[in-house]
Short mmCIF file of C-alpha atoms in Angstrom, two decimals:
data_model
loop_
_atom_site.label_atom_id
_atom_site.label_comp_id
_atom_site.label_asym_id
_atom_site.label_seq_id
_atom_site.Cartn_x
_atom_site.Cartn_y
_atom_site.Cartn_z
CA MET A 1 0.00 0.00 0.00
CA HIS A 2 2.86 2.37 0.81
CA VAL A 3 4.40 1.82 -2.64
CA PHE A 4 1.03 2.38 -4.30
CA GLU A 5 0.56 5.68 -2.46
CA ILE A 6 4.04 6.82 -3.54
CA VAL A 7 3.40 5.88 -7.17
CA ILE A 8 0.08 7.76 -7.23
CA ALA A 9 1.71 10.82 -5.69
CA LEU A 10 4.53 10.71 -8.20
CA LEU A 11 2.11 10.32 -11.12
CA LEU A 12 0.34 13.47 -9.95
CA GLY A 13 3.73 15.11 -9.58
CA GLY A 14 4.62 13.97 -13.11
CA ALA A 15 1.48 15.66 -14.44
CA GLY A 16 2.51 18.87 -12.73
CA LEU A 17 6.05 18.62 -14.11
CA ALA A 18 4.66 18.05 -17.61
CA ALA A 19 2.58 21.23 -17.32
CA LEU A 20 5.65 23.12 -16.12
CA SER A 21 7.78 21.77 -18.96
CA ARG A 22 5.23 22.95 -21.54
CA ARG A 23 5.27 26.38 -20.01
CA ILE A 24 9.08 26.72 -20.06
CA GLY A 25 9.52 24.89 -23.39
CA THR A 26 11.51 21.82 -22.32
CA PRO A 27 10.78 18.09 -22.86
CA TYR A 28 8.71 16.77 -19.97
CA PRO A 29 10.94 13.64 -19.70
CA ALA A 30 13.74 15.96 -18.59
CA MET A 31 11.69 17.17 -15.64
CA VAL A 32 10.57 13.63 -14.78
CA ALA A 33 14.18 12.41 -14.98
CA LEU A 34 15.20 15.02 -12.44
CA ALA A 35 12.36 13.84 -10.20
CA GLY A 36 13.59 10.25 -10.54
CA ALA A 37 17.10 11.31 -9.55
CA VAL A 38 15.76 13.11 -6.48
CA LEU A 39 13.68 10.04 -5.60
CA ALA A 40 16.84 7.90 -5.46
CA LEU A 41 18.25 10.21 -2.77
CA VAL A 42 15.13 10.66 -0.63
CA PRO A 43 15.37 8.65 2.61
CA GLY A 44 12.50 6.36 3.47
CA THR A 45 11.37 5.48 -0.05
CA PRO A 46 10.92 1.72 -0.52
CA GLU A 47 12.96 -0.52 -2.77
CA LEU A 48 10.96 -1.75 -5.75
CA VAL A 49 12.38 -4.18 -8.30
CA LEU A 50 10.63 -4.90 -11.60
CA ASP A 51 10.82 -8.32 -13.19
CA PRO A 52 13.47 -7.87 -15.93
CA GLU A 53 11.46 -9.93 -18.42
CA LEU A 54 8.55 -7.51 -18.01
CA ALA A 55 10.47 -4.25 -18.50
CA LEU A 56 10.75 -4.17 -22.30
CA THR A 57 7.22 -5.50 -22.84
CA LEU A 58 5.61 -3.04 -20.43
CA PHE A 59 7.46 0.11 -21.40
CA VAL A 60 8.60 -0.28 -25.01
CA ALA A 61 5.74 -2.08 -26.77
CA PRO A 62 2.96 0.56 -26.28
CA VAL A 63 5.28 3.52 -26.83
CA LEU A 64 6.73 2.01 -29.99
CA LEU A 65 3.31 1.10 -31.38
CA ASP A 66 2.04 4.64 -30.75
CA ALA A 67 4.97 6.11 -32.70
CA ALA A 68 4.81 3.57 -35.54
CA PHE A 69 1.06 4.02 -35.99
CA ASP A 70 1.59 7.72 -36.78
CA ALA A 71 4.57 7.16 -39.10
CA SER A 72 4.24 8.06 -42.77
CA PRO A 73 5.52 5.38 -45.19
CA ARG A 74 5.61 7.97 -47.98
CA ASP A 75 7.84 10.32 -46.01
CA LEU A 76 10.03 7.46 -44.75
CA ARG A 77 10.62 6.26 -48.31
CA ALA A 78 11.56 9.79 -49.37
CA ASN A 79 14.07 10.09 -46.50
CA TRP A 80 15.24 6.49 -46.19
CA ARG A 81 18.93 7.34 -46.56
CA PRO A 82 19.27 9.67 -43.55
CA VAL A 83 16.88 7.51 -41.51
CA ALA A 84 18.87 4.33 -42.25
CA SER A 85 22.13 6.16 -41.63
CA LEU A 86 21.03 7.21 -38.15
CA ALA A 87 19.24 3.97 -37.26
CA LEU A 88 22.19 1.79 -38.28
CA GLY A 89 25.41 3.77 -38.63
CA ALA A 90 24.97 6.15 -35.69
CA VAL A 91 23.82 3.32 -33.43
CA VAL A 92 26.75 1.04 -34.33
CA LEU A 93 29.27 3.86 -33.92
CA THR A 94 27.81 4.75 -30.51
CA VAL A 95 27.88 1.13 -29.37
CA ILE A 96 31.52 0.74 -30.41
CA ALA A 97 32.64 4.07 -28.94
CA VAL A 98 30.89 3.49 -25.61
CA ALA A 99 32.12 -0.12 -25.34
CA VAL A 100 35.72 0.91 -26.01
CA ALA A 101 35.54 3.81 -23.54
CA VAL A 102 33.99 1.70 -20.77
CA HIS A 103 36.37 -1.22 -21.26
CA TRP A 104 39.28 1.22 -21.12
CA MET A 105 38.06 2.71 -17.84
CA VAL A 106 36.92 -0.62 -16.32
CA PRO A 107 39.25 -3.31 -17.75
CA SER A 108 37.61 -6.02 -15.66
CA MET A 109 34.27 -5.52 -17.42
CA PRO A 110 33.74 -8.22 -20.09
CA TRP A 111 33.50 -7.01 -23.65
CA ALA A 112 29.99 -8.42 -23.96
CA ALA A 113 28.84 -6.37 -20.96
CA ALA A 114 30.52 -3.24 -22.36
CA ILE A 115 28.76 -3.79 -25.70
CA ALA A 116 25.46 -4.28 -23.86
CA LEU A 117 25.94 -0.90 -22.17
CA GLY A 118 26.71 0.68 -25.53
CA ALA A 119 23.53 -0.81 -27.01
CA ILE A 120 21.48 0.39 -24.04
CA VAL A 121 22.52 4.04 -24.40
CA ALA A 122 22.71 4.08 -28.23
CA PRO A 123 19.08 4.72 -29.30
CA PRO A 124 17.86 8.32 -28.82
CA ASP A 125 14.24 8.98 -27.91
CA ALA A 126 12.68 11.12 -30.64
CA ALA A 127 9.62 11.89 -28.52
CA ALA A 128 11.67 14.10 -26.22
CA ALA A 129 13.06 16.08 -29.15
CA THR A 130 9.89 16.35 -31.20
CA ALA A 131 7.91 17.46 -28.13
CA VAL A 132 9.96 20.66 -28.24
CA LEU A 133 10.51 20.90 -31.98
CA LYS A 134 6.82 20.69 -32.86
CA GLN A 135 6.23 23.81 -30.78
CA LEU A 136 8.94 25.60 -32.77
CA ARG A 137 7.71 24.33 -36.19
CA PRO A 138 10.97 23.23 -37.86
CA PRO A 139 11.07 21.92 -41.45
CA HIS A 140 8.83 18.87 -41.71
CA ARG A 141 11.65 16.76 -43.12
CA LEU A 142 13.63 17.03 -39.88
CA LEU A 143 10.69 15.71 -37.88
CA VAL A 144 10.27 12.84 -40.34
CA ILE A 145 13.95 11.90 -40.02
CA LEU A 146 13.95 12.02 -36.21
CA GLU A 147 10.68 10.13 -35.84
CA GLY A 148 11.67 7.58 -38.48
CA GLU A 149 15.01 7.05 -36.78
CA SER A 150 13.30 6.35 -33.46
CA LEU A 151 11.33 3.48 -35.04
CA PHE A 152 14.33 1.61 -36.32
CA ASN A 153 17.22 2.57 -34.05
CA ASP A 154 15.42 0.78 -31.22
CA ALA A 155 15.38 -2.39 -33.33
CA SER A 156 19.08 -2.20 -34.25
CA ALA A 157 20.21 -1.27 -30.72
CA LEU A 158 18.09 -3.90 -28.97
CA LEU A 159 19.22 -6.53 -31.45
CA ILE A 160 22.84 -5.81 -30.48
CA TYR A 161 21.70 -5.76 -26.85
CA ARG A 162 20.16 -9.24 -27.15
CA LEU A 163 23.30 -10.59 -28.84
CA ALA A 164 25.44 -9.13 -26.07
CA LEU A 165 23.25 -10.75 -23.41
CA GLY A 166 23.50 -14.06 -25.22
CA ALA A 167 27.27 -13.72 -25.51
CA THR A 168 27.51 -12.96 -21.80
CA ALA A 169 25.54 -16.07 -20.95
CA ALA A 170 27.65 -18.14 -23.38
CA GLY A 171 30.89 -16.64 -22.15
CA GLY A 172 32.04 -15.27 -25.49
CA ILE A 173 31.31 -12.93 -28.39
CA VAL A 174 28.85 -14.04 -31.05
CA GLY A 175 30.47 -14.15 -34.50
CA TRP A 176 29.39 -14.48 -38.11
CA GLY A 177 27.46 -17.61 -37.24
CA ALA A 178 24.68 -15.32 -35.99
CA VAL A 179 24.06 -13.77 -39.45
CA PRO A 180 21.66 -16.49 -40.71
CA MET A 181 19.76 -16.26 -37.44
CA LEU A 182 19.46 -12.48 -37.84
CA LEU A 183 18.04 -12.89 -41.34
CA VAL A 184 15.48 -15.42 -40.14
CA VAL A 185 14.52 -13.17 -37.22
CA THR A 186 14.13 -10.13 -39.49
CA VAL A 187 12.03 -11.84 -42.17
CA GLY A 188 9.96 -13.72 -39.60
CA SER A 189 9.25 -10.54 -37.64
CA LEU A 190 8.10 -8.70 -40.76
CA LEU A 191 5.73 -11.50 -41.77
CA LEU A 192 4.37 -11.98 -38.27
CA GLY A 193 3.65 -8.27 -37.83
CA TYR A 194 1.77 -8.11 -41.13
CA VAL A 195 -0.32 -11.24 -40.45
CA LEU A 196 -1.24 -10.15 -36.91
CA ALA A 197 -2.25 -6.69 -38.15
CA ARG A 198 -4.62 -8.17 -40.74
CA PHE A 199 -6.14 -10.45 -38.13
CA THR A 200 -6.61 -7.63 -35.62
CA LEU A 201 -8.24 -5.39 -38.21
CA PHE A 202 -10.68 -8.16 -39.07
CA ALA A 203 -11.57 -8.61 -35.39
CA ASN A 204 -12.06 -4.85 -34.90
CA ARG A 205 -14.93 -4.87 -37.38
CA PHE A 206 -17.13 -6.41 -34.68
CA ILE A 207 -16.27 -3.90 -31.89
CA ASP A 208 -18.50 -0.86 -31.45
CA ASP A 209 -17.82 0.02 -27.82
CA VAL A 210 -15.12 2.52 -26.78
CA ALA A 211 -14.03 0.72 -23.60
CA THR A 212 -13.83 -2.63 -25.36
CA ALA A 213 -11.91 -1.10 -28.27
CA ALA A 214 -9.33 0.48 -25.92
CA ILE A 215 -8.82 -2.76 -24.00
CA VAL A 216 -8.49 -4.80 -27.19
CA GLN A 217 -5.95 -2.34 -28.60
CA PHE A 218 -3.78 -2.49 -25.49
CA GLY A 219 -4.17 -6.22 -25.11
CA SER A 220 -3.28 -6.88 -28.74
CA THR A 221 -0.21 -4.64 -28.43
CA PHE A 222 1.22 -6.70 -25.59
CA ALA A 223 0.09 -9.94 -27.24
CA VAL A 224 1.98 -9.09 -30.44
CA TRP A 225 5.18 -8.37 -28.52
CA ILE A 226 4.88 -11.47 -26.31
CA LEU A 227 4.12 -13.77 -29.24
CA ALA A 228 7.11 -12.44 -31.18
CA GLU A 229 9.39 -12.98 -28.20
CA ARG A 230 8.03 -16.49 -27.59
CA LEU A 231 8.81 -17.32 -31.22
CA HIS A 232 12.34 -15.89 -30.70
CA LEU A 233 11.67 -13.09 -33.16
CA SER A 234 12.14 -9.32 -32.73
CA GLY A 235 9.37 -7.72 -30.71
CA ILE A 236 10.51 -4.31 -31.97
CA LEU A 237 10.29 -5.12 -35.70
CA THR A 238 7.07 -7.08 -35.28
CA THR A 239 5.42 -4.21 -33.42
CA VAL A 240 6.56 -1.60 -35.96
CA VAL A 241 5.26 -3.60 -38.93
CA TYR A 242 2.06 -4.44 -37.03
CA ALA A 243 1.35 -0.77 -36.27
CA MET A 244 2.23 0.59 -39.70
CA THR A 245 0.12 -2.07 -41.43
CA ALA A 246 -2.85 -1.46 -39.16
CA SER A 247 -2.68 2.32 -39.61
CA ARG A 248 -3.20 2.08 -43.37
CA THR A 249 -6.70 0.61 -43.09
CA ALA A 250 -7.81 1.38 -39.54
CA SER A 251 -9.14 4.79 -40.61
CA SER A 252 -11.73 3.19 -42.87
CA LEU A 253 -12.75 0.56 -40.30
CA VAL A 254 -12.80 2.41 -36.96
CA PRO A 255 -15.60 4.98 -36.54
CA ALA A 256 -14.88 8.49 -35.30
CA ARG A 257 -16.72 7.97 -31.99
CA ILE A 258 -14.21 5.22 -31.13
CA ARG A 259 -11.11 6.70 -32.72
CA ILE A 260 -11.12 10.04 -30.86
CA PRO A 261 -11.42 8.68 -27.29
CA THR A 262 -8.99 5.80 -27.89
CA TYR A 263 -6.39 8.23 -29.24
CA ALA A 264 -6.76 10.21 -26.01
CA VAL A 265 -6.35 7.03 -23.97
CA TRP A 266 -3.13 6.17 -25.82
CA GLU A 267 -1.71 9.64 -25.19
CA VAL A 268 -2.36 9.30 -21.47
CA ALA A 269 -0.96 5.75 -21.39
CA VAL A 270 2.31 6.77 -23.06
CA PHE A 271 2.71 9.60 -20.57
CA VAL A 272 2.04 7.30 -17.59
CA LEU A 273 4.54 4.73 -18.86
CA ASN A 274 7.25 7.37 -19.20
CA VAL A 275 6.63 8.57 -15.65
CA LEU A 276 6.54 5.02 -14.25
CA ALA A 277 9.81 4.13 -15.97
CA PHE A 278 11.64 6.97 -14.24
CA ILE A 279 9.97 6.13 -10.94
CA LEU A 280 11.06 2.50 -11.11
CA VAL A 281 14.62 3.46 -12.01
CA GLY A 282 14.64 5.87 -9.07
CA PHE A 283 13.51 3.06 -6.76
CA GLN A 284 16.22 0.70 -8.03
CA LEU A 285 18.93 3.34 -7.96
CA LYS A 286 18.16 3.97 -4.30
CA SER A 287 19.27 0.45 -3.33
CA ILE A 288 22.38 0.83 -5.50
CA VAL A 289 23.30 4.24 -4.12
CA GLU A 290 22.95 3.01 -0.54
CA ARG A 291 25.71 0.45 -1.20
CA PHE A 292 28.13 3.09 -2.53
CA ASP A 293 31.19 4.19 -0.64
CA ARG A 294 33.18 7.25 -1.65
CA PRO A 295 35.57 5.49 -4.08
CA THR A 296 32.62 3.74 -5.76
CA TRP A 297 30.77 7.03 -6.06
CA LEU A 298 33.76 8.61 -7.77
CA GLU A 299 34.31 5.66 -10.09
CA TYR A 300 30.66 5.32 -11.15
CA THR A 301 30.24 9.07 -11.61
CA TRP A 302 33.38 9.25 -13.74
CA VAL A 303 32.27 6.33 -15.92
CA ALA A 304 28.78 7.81 -16.31
CA ALA A 305 30.18 11.22 -17.30
CA VAL A 306 32.54 9.75 -19.90
CA VAL A 307 29.81 7.54 -21.38
CA THR A 308 27.40 10.48 -21.59
CA VAL A 309 29.95 12.65 -23.43
CA THR A 310 30.94 9.74 -25.67
CA ALA A 311 27.32 9.03 -26.64
CA ILE A 312 26.67 12.69 -27.46
CA LEU A 313 29.88 13.17 -29.47
CA ALA A 314 29.51 9.89 -31.37
CA ARG A 315 26.12 10.92 -32.72
CA ILE A 316 27.28 14.43 -33.62
CA ALA A 317 30.40 13.07 -35.34
CA TRP A 318 28.36 10.58 -37.38
CA VAL A 319 25.71 13.10 -38.47
CA MET A 320 28.17 15.84 -39.39
CA GLY A 321 30.58 13.42 -41.06
CA VAL A 322 27.97 11.65 -43.18
CA THR A 323 26.35 14.96 -44.15
CA ALA A 324 29.68 16.46 -45.19
CA LEU A 325 30.51 13.34 -47.22
CA ARG A 326 27.17 13.38 -49.03
CA ARG A 327 27.37 17.06 -49.84
CA TRP A 328 30.93 16.58 -51.12
CA ARG A 329 29.87 13.65 -53.33
CA GLN A 330 26.88 15.58 -54.68
CA LYS A 331 28.82 18.79 -55.27
CA PRO A 332 29.86 17.90 -58.85
CA VAL A 333 26.22 17.21 -59.69
CA SER A 334 25.14 20.52 -58.22
CA GLU A 335 27.84 22.37 -60.17
CA ALA A 336 26.80 20.67 -63.38
CA SER A 337 23.12 21.42 -62.70
CA PRO A 338 22.92 24.47 -60.44
CA GLY A 339 19.17 24.09 -60.09
CA ALA A 340 19.32 20.47 -58.97
CA ALA A 341 17.96 19.79 -55.51
CA ASN A 342 20.23 18.22 -52.96
CA ALA A 343 17.66 15.67 -51.82
CA ASP A 344 19.75 13.48 -49.54
CA ALA A 345 22.23 15.78 -47.80
CA LEU A 346 21.03 17.94 -44.94
CA SER A 347 22.11 21.54 -44.65
CA PRO A 348 24.86 22.29 -42.10
CA HIS A 349 22.33 23.89 -39.74
CA ALA A 350 19.92 20.98 -40.10
CA SER A 351 22.77 18.56 -39.43
CA MET A 352 23.67 20.40 -36.25
CA LEU A 353 20.08 20.19 -35.03
CA VAL A 354 19.71 16.49 -35.87
CA GLY A 355 23.04 15.73 -34.24
CA TRP A 356 22.04 17.55 -31.06
CA CYS A 357 18.66 15.74 -30.87
CA GLY A 358 20.17 12.73 -29.15
CA MET A 359 18.23 12.67 -25.89
CA ARG A 360 17.86 9.18 -24.46
CA GLY A 361 14.61 8.06 -22.90
CA ILE A 362 12.31 5.20 -22.07
CA VAL A 363 13.95 2.56 -24.31
CA THR A 364 17.30 3.08 -22.58
CA LEU A 365 15.66 2.84 -19.17
CA ALA A 366 13.65 -0.26 -20.09
CA ALA A 367 16.70 -2.03 -21.52
CA ALA A 368 18.71 -1.29 -18.37
CA LEU A 369 15.89 -2.53 -16.15
CA ALA A 370 15.66 -5.70 -18.27
CA LEU A 371 19.21 -6.81 -17.38
CA PRO A 372 19.06 -10.11 -15.44
CA THR A 373 19.15 -9.60 -11.68
CA GLY A 374 20.17 -13.18 -10.99
CA GLY A 375 18.39 -15.77 -8.91
CA GLU A 376 18.58 -19.35 -7.83
CA GLY A 377 21.62 -20.84 -9.51
CA VAL A 378 21.87 -17.87 -11.92
CA ALA A 379 24.47 -15.13 -11.54
CA PRO A 380 23.37 -11.51 -12.01
CA PHE A 381 24.47 -9.70 -15.14
CA PRO A 382 28.10 -8.52 -14.78
CA PHE A 383 28.39 -4.94 -13.52
CA ARG A 384 24.60 -4.53 -13.51
CA ASP A 385 24.71 -1.77 -10.88
CA LEU A 386 27.25 0.22 -12.86
CA ILE A 387 25.32 -0.24 -16.11
CA LEU A 388 22.00 0.80 -14.57
CA PHE A 389 23.58 3.83 -12.89
CA THR A 390 25.33 4.83 -16.10
CA ALA A 391 22.24 4.35 -18.26
CA PHE A 392 20.14 6.57 -16.01
CA SER A 393 22.93 9.15 -15.91
CA VAL A 394 23.05 9.22 -19.73
CA VAL A 395 19.28 9.68 -19.89
CA LEU A 396 19.35 12.41 -17.26
CA GLY A 397 22.39 14.14 -18.74
CA THR A 398 21.15 14.18 -22.33
CA LEU A 399 17.62 15.24 -21.39
CA VAL A 400 18.86 18.10 -19.24
CA LEU A 401 21.83 19.21 -21.35
CA GLN A 402 20.40 18.71 -24.82
CA GLY A 403 16.69 18.91 -24.08
CA MET A 404 16.86 22.22 -22.23
CA THR A 405 19.13 23.82 -24.84
CA LEU A 406 17.17 22.64 -27.87
CA ARG A 407 14.88 25.66 -27.99
CA PRO A 408 17.67 28.30 -27.96
CA LEU A 409 19.67 26.23 -30.47
CA MET A 410 16.65 26.07 -32.77
CA SER A 411 16.24 29.84 -32.56
CA ARG A 412 19.93 30.34 -33.24
CA LEU A 413 19.94 28.11 -36.32
CA GLU A 414 16.85 29.87 -37.76
CA LEU A 415 15.32 26.71 -39.23
CA GLY A 416 11.78 27.82 -40.00
CA ASP A 417 8.69 25.85 -40.96
CA ASP A 418 8.61 24.90 -44.64
CA ASP A 419 4.77 24.87 -44.61
CA GLU A 420 4.77 21.43 -46.26
CA VAL A 421 2.15 19.87 -44.01
CA GLU A 422 -0.12 22.91 -44.02
CA HIS A 423 0.01 23.05 -47.81
CA GLU A 424 -1.01 19.40 -48.00
CA VAL A 425 -3.84 20.09 -45.54
CA ARG A 426 -5.12 22.88 -47.78
CA VAL A 427 -4.88 20.65 -50.86
CA ALA A 428 -6.81 17.92 -49.07
CA ARG A 429 -9.57 20.29 -47.98
CA VAL A 430 -10.16 21.54 -51.51
CA ALA A 431 -10.24 18.01 -52.95
CA MET A 432 -12.57 16.77 -50.19
CA LEU A 433 -15.04 19.63 -50.62
CA ARG A 434 -15.18 18.98 -54.36
CA SER A 435 -15.94 15.34 -53.70
CA ALA A 436 -18.64 16.30 -51.19
CA LEU A 437 -20.38 18.58 -53.70
CA ALA A 438 -20.15 15.91 -56.39
CA ALA A 439 -21.71 13.37 -54.02
CA MET A 440 -24.56 15.75 -53.14
CA ASP A 441 -25.24 16.33 -56.83
CA THR A 442 -25.86 12.60 -57.24
CA SER A 443 -28.20 12.61 -54.22
CA PRO A 444 -30.71 15.35 -55.10
CA SER A 445 -32.96 16.79 -52.42
CA GLY A 446 -35.33 19.64 -53.02
CA THR A 447 -35.74 20.90 -49.47
CA GLU A 448 -34.72 24.40 -48.50
CA MET A 449 -32.27 23.03 -45.93
CA ALA A 450 -30.59 20.88 -48.55
CA THR A 451 -30.08 23.96 -50.69
CA LEU A 452 -28.55 25.80 -47.75
CA VAL A 453 -26.20 22.89 -47.03
CA ARG A 454 -25.06 22.89 -50.67
CA ARG A 455 -24.49 26.64 -50.61
CA ARG A 456 -22.47 26.30 -47.40
CA TYR A 457 -20.25 23.69 -49.02
CA GLU A 458 -19.83 25.91 -52.10
CA LEU A 459 -18.78 28.84 -49.92
CA GLN A 460 -16.38 26.63 -48.01
CA LEU A 461 -14.86 25.36 -51.25
CA ARG A 462 -14.41 28.93 -52.50
CA ARG A 463 -12.72 29.90 -49.26
CA ALA A 464 -10.54 26.78 -49.27
CA LYS A 465 -9.34 27.62 -52.79
CA GLN A 466 -8.45 31.13 -51.67
CA VAL A 467 -6.48 29.77 -48.72
CA LEU A 468 -4.69 27.30 -51.00
CA GLU A 469 -3.79 30.04 -53.47
CA GLY A 470 -2.57 32.32 -50.67
CA HIS A 471 -5.33 34.96 -50.91
CA ALA A 472 -6.63 34.51 -47.35
CA GLY A 473 -3.58 35.48 -45.37
CA GLU A 474 -0.94 33.39 -43.67
CA GLY A 475 -1.60 29.94 -42.26
CA SER A 476 -4.43 27.56 -42.89
CA GLY A 477 -6.95 29.46 -40.79
CA PRO A 478 -10.03 27.90 -39.24
CA ARG A 479 -11.33 24.67 -40.69
CA PRO A 480 -13.14 25.67 -43.91
CA ASP A 481 -15.06 22.43 -44.46
CA SER A 482 -17.14 22.16 -41.29
CA VAL A 483 -20.71 21.23 -42.12
CA THR A 484 -22.28 22.01 -38.77
CA THR A 485 -24.74 24.91 -38.70
CA PRO A 486 -26.30 26.96 -35.89
CA TRP A 487 -29.74 25.50 -36.60
CA GLY A 488 -28.60 21.92 -37.19
CA PRO A 489 -29.64 19.69 -40.11
CA PRO A 490 -33.14 18.26 -39.84
CA SER A 491 -33.59 14.49 -40.01
CA ALA A 492 -34.83 14.69 -43.58
CA ASP A 493 -31.46 16.07 -44.74
CA ALA A 494 -29.19 14.15 -42.37
CA GLU A 495 -28.62 11.51 -45.03
CA LEU A 496 -27.44 14.19 -47.45
CA VAL A 497 -24.86 15.44 -44.94
CA ARG A 498 -23.73 11.88 -44.23
CA THR A 499 -23.30 11.32 -47.95
CA ALA A 500 -21.14 14.43 -48.22
CA MET A 501 -19.02 13.41 -45.21
CA SER A 502 -18.59 9.90 -46.55
CA ALA A 503 -17.36 11.32 -49.86
CA GLU A 504 -14.93 13.59 -48.01
CA ARG A 505 -13.55 10.70 -45.98
CA GLN A 506 -13.17 8.46 -49.03
CA ARG A 507 -11.37 11.22 -50.92
CA LEU A 508 -9.04 11.79 -47.94
CA LEU A 509 -8.10 8.11 -47.92
CA GLU A 510 -7.41 8.24 -51.66
CA LEU A 511 -5.16 11.28 -51.27
CA ARG A 512 -3.03 9.45 -48.71
CA ALA A 513 -2.99 6.23 -50.72
CA ASN A 514 -1.74 7.92 -53.90
CA GLY A 515 0.91 9.94 -52.04
CA THR A 516 -0.62 13.38 -52.55
CA ILE A 517 -0.55 13.97 -48.81
CA GLY A 518 1.45 12.38 -46.01
CA ASP A 519 0.23 10.96 -42.73
CA ALA A 520 0.81 14.19 -40.81
CA ALA A 521 -1.64 16.08 -43.02
CA PHE A 522 -3.95 13.07 -43.17
CA GLN A 523 -4.21 12.83 -39.39
CA GLN A 524 -4.87 16.54 -38.99
CA VAL A 525 -7.69 16.58 -41.55
CA GLU A 526 -9.08 13.25 -40.35
CA GLN A 527 -9.35 14.66 -36.84
CA GLU A 528 -11.24 17.69 -38.15
CA LEU A 529 -13.60 15.43 -40.10
CA ASP A 530 -14.09 13.20 -37.05
CA TRP A 531 -15.14 16.14 -34.90
CA SER A 532 -17.56 17.32 -37.59
CA GLU A 533 -19.07 13.84 -37.70
CA LEU A 534 -19.45 13.78 -33.92
CA ASP A 535 -21.03 17.24 -34.01
CA LEU A 536 -23.55 15.97 -36.56
CA GLN A 537 -24.38 12.95 -34.41
CA GLN A 538 -24.82 15.20 -31.37
CA LEU A 539 -27.20 17.48 -33.29
CA LEU A 540 -29.29 14.55 -34.44
CA ARG A 541 -29.45 13.14 -30.91
CA ALA A 542 -30.54 16.54 -29.55
CA GLU A 543 -33.22 16.81 -32.23
CA ALA A 544 -34.48 13.30 -31.46
CA ALA A 545 -34.66 14.17 -27.75
CA ASP A 546 -36.71 17.29 -28.50
CA LEU A 547 -39.16 15.23 -30.53
#
């Protein structure tokens, strides 16, 4: 009961810290990390140890699915080179650099354990960076690269992590003999994620209750991860493929009255999991800190500081080096064709920003918590206390140092919004309104209200065209395609409005499918259409109650 009371209090404290972080413009994980560090030093707090086998499933699976569901395959394909470079090259370089640095400082640490530490601290958490960047509206491409990297760097880092754990248990380093196994794991994970997504979508057709839908979504998320792990496949890859496959058709299967509340539930759940992860690390660090003497404090602090600096510099070196190499290789092409776009290479300022967005987060914490604690006849993971202390220090250091300086750096670099998403939103609105009018023309109704609804759509289309052409001022302005009216549509014309909305929704799906708009624009317009649909349903219910 005492632990439960502490957790509830800290969750409320986490909510307050999140509100404070939004006000001062810093990532809320940075504030929660500071709270976790304070928790480890507060006397009287209990020791709480999480089952290592539960850590990755509990903390990583829902967070990863939430990020993968919102990812845009179109944008990822367009930026696959920088995404792959960060998810593979930057991760491998960080693992090697950290392993070498740690083994140099602690020669008694086995190489496998040093590599495991490198894999734990290698993957940055894009959520911490994008939480700040979205407020500052950077070029959309930078957000795509950072969010795409976060989907796949977890897979590459945790794959190295699993190999290091296996090598530690076997007493040696895994060699080339693991390559066939990696290929089988990769292909099997991709197929399993796709099959499970199709099955889940089929089952969701029969769910029309919000509470049931939310429970099924969470349950299926954990089930996908657990099944992949039981089959000795990659839970990360399976979950990413599962989420991205489901997102392509879920919009046409899940009604708005279920989609809006379940999205809100997911947002709350991701926040709670982040807070709980830092709380649990704080609890475990307390027992570790209590065993420290002065020489151990100095040694662990020194190792943690060196690893933090190494992880930051390795990422910056990779990003700046690869960007410089690409720009150098593309320079002859640019000189031959001065108007040619440099599609792959980032600008120097963009490279600096991407390199600095290396804050570590929940994946690092979950991987550190997942290290075996030992038990009956089983030895604990070598240097587990040092690795857990160092991992939390890297998370805390990067969130505070990089997270709290991201806003001034962004202002200094002057990387403004390229208006790509807003332009696609305006294009989608015009196309959807045209489809709505065309659908109403095929469903004639001679009532006065039907005529007013048509005129409203025509006015909205005219305004949407003006916004698209830049004649209505800056920005996208208020939603121009809302069909709600002060008097509300009577029942006789409700079918006409539903027909128009259905045509809008179908056109929106087509625009995403053919690549005219990306998922960021799609989700923004879909949310607007969902709220209009709910408004219509509310008006009809109010009218029925009056009758």
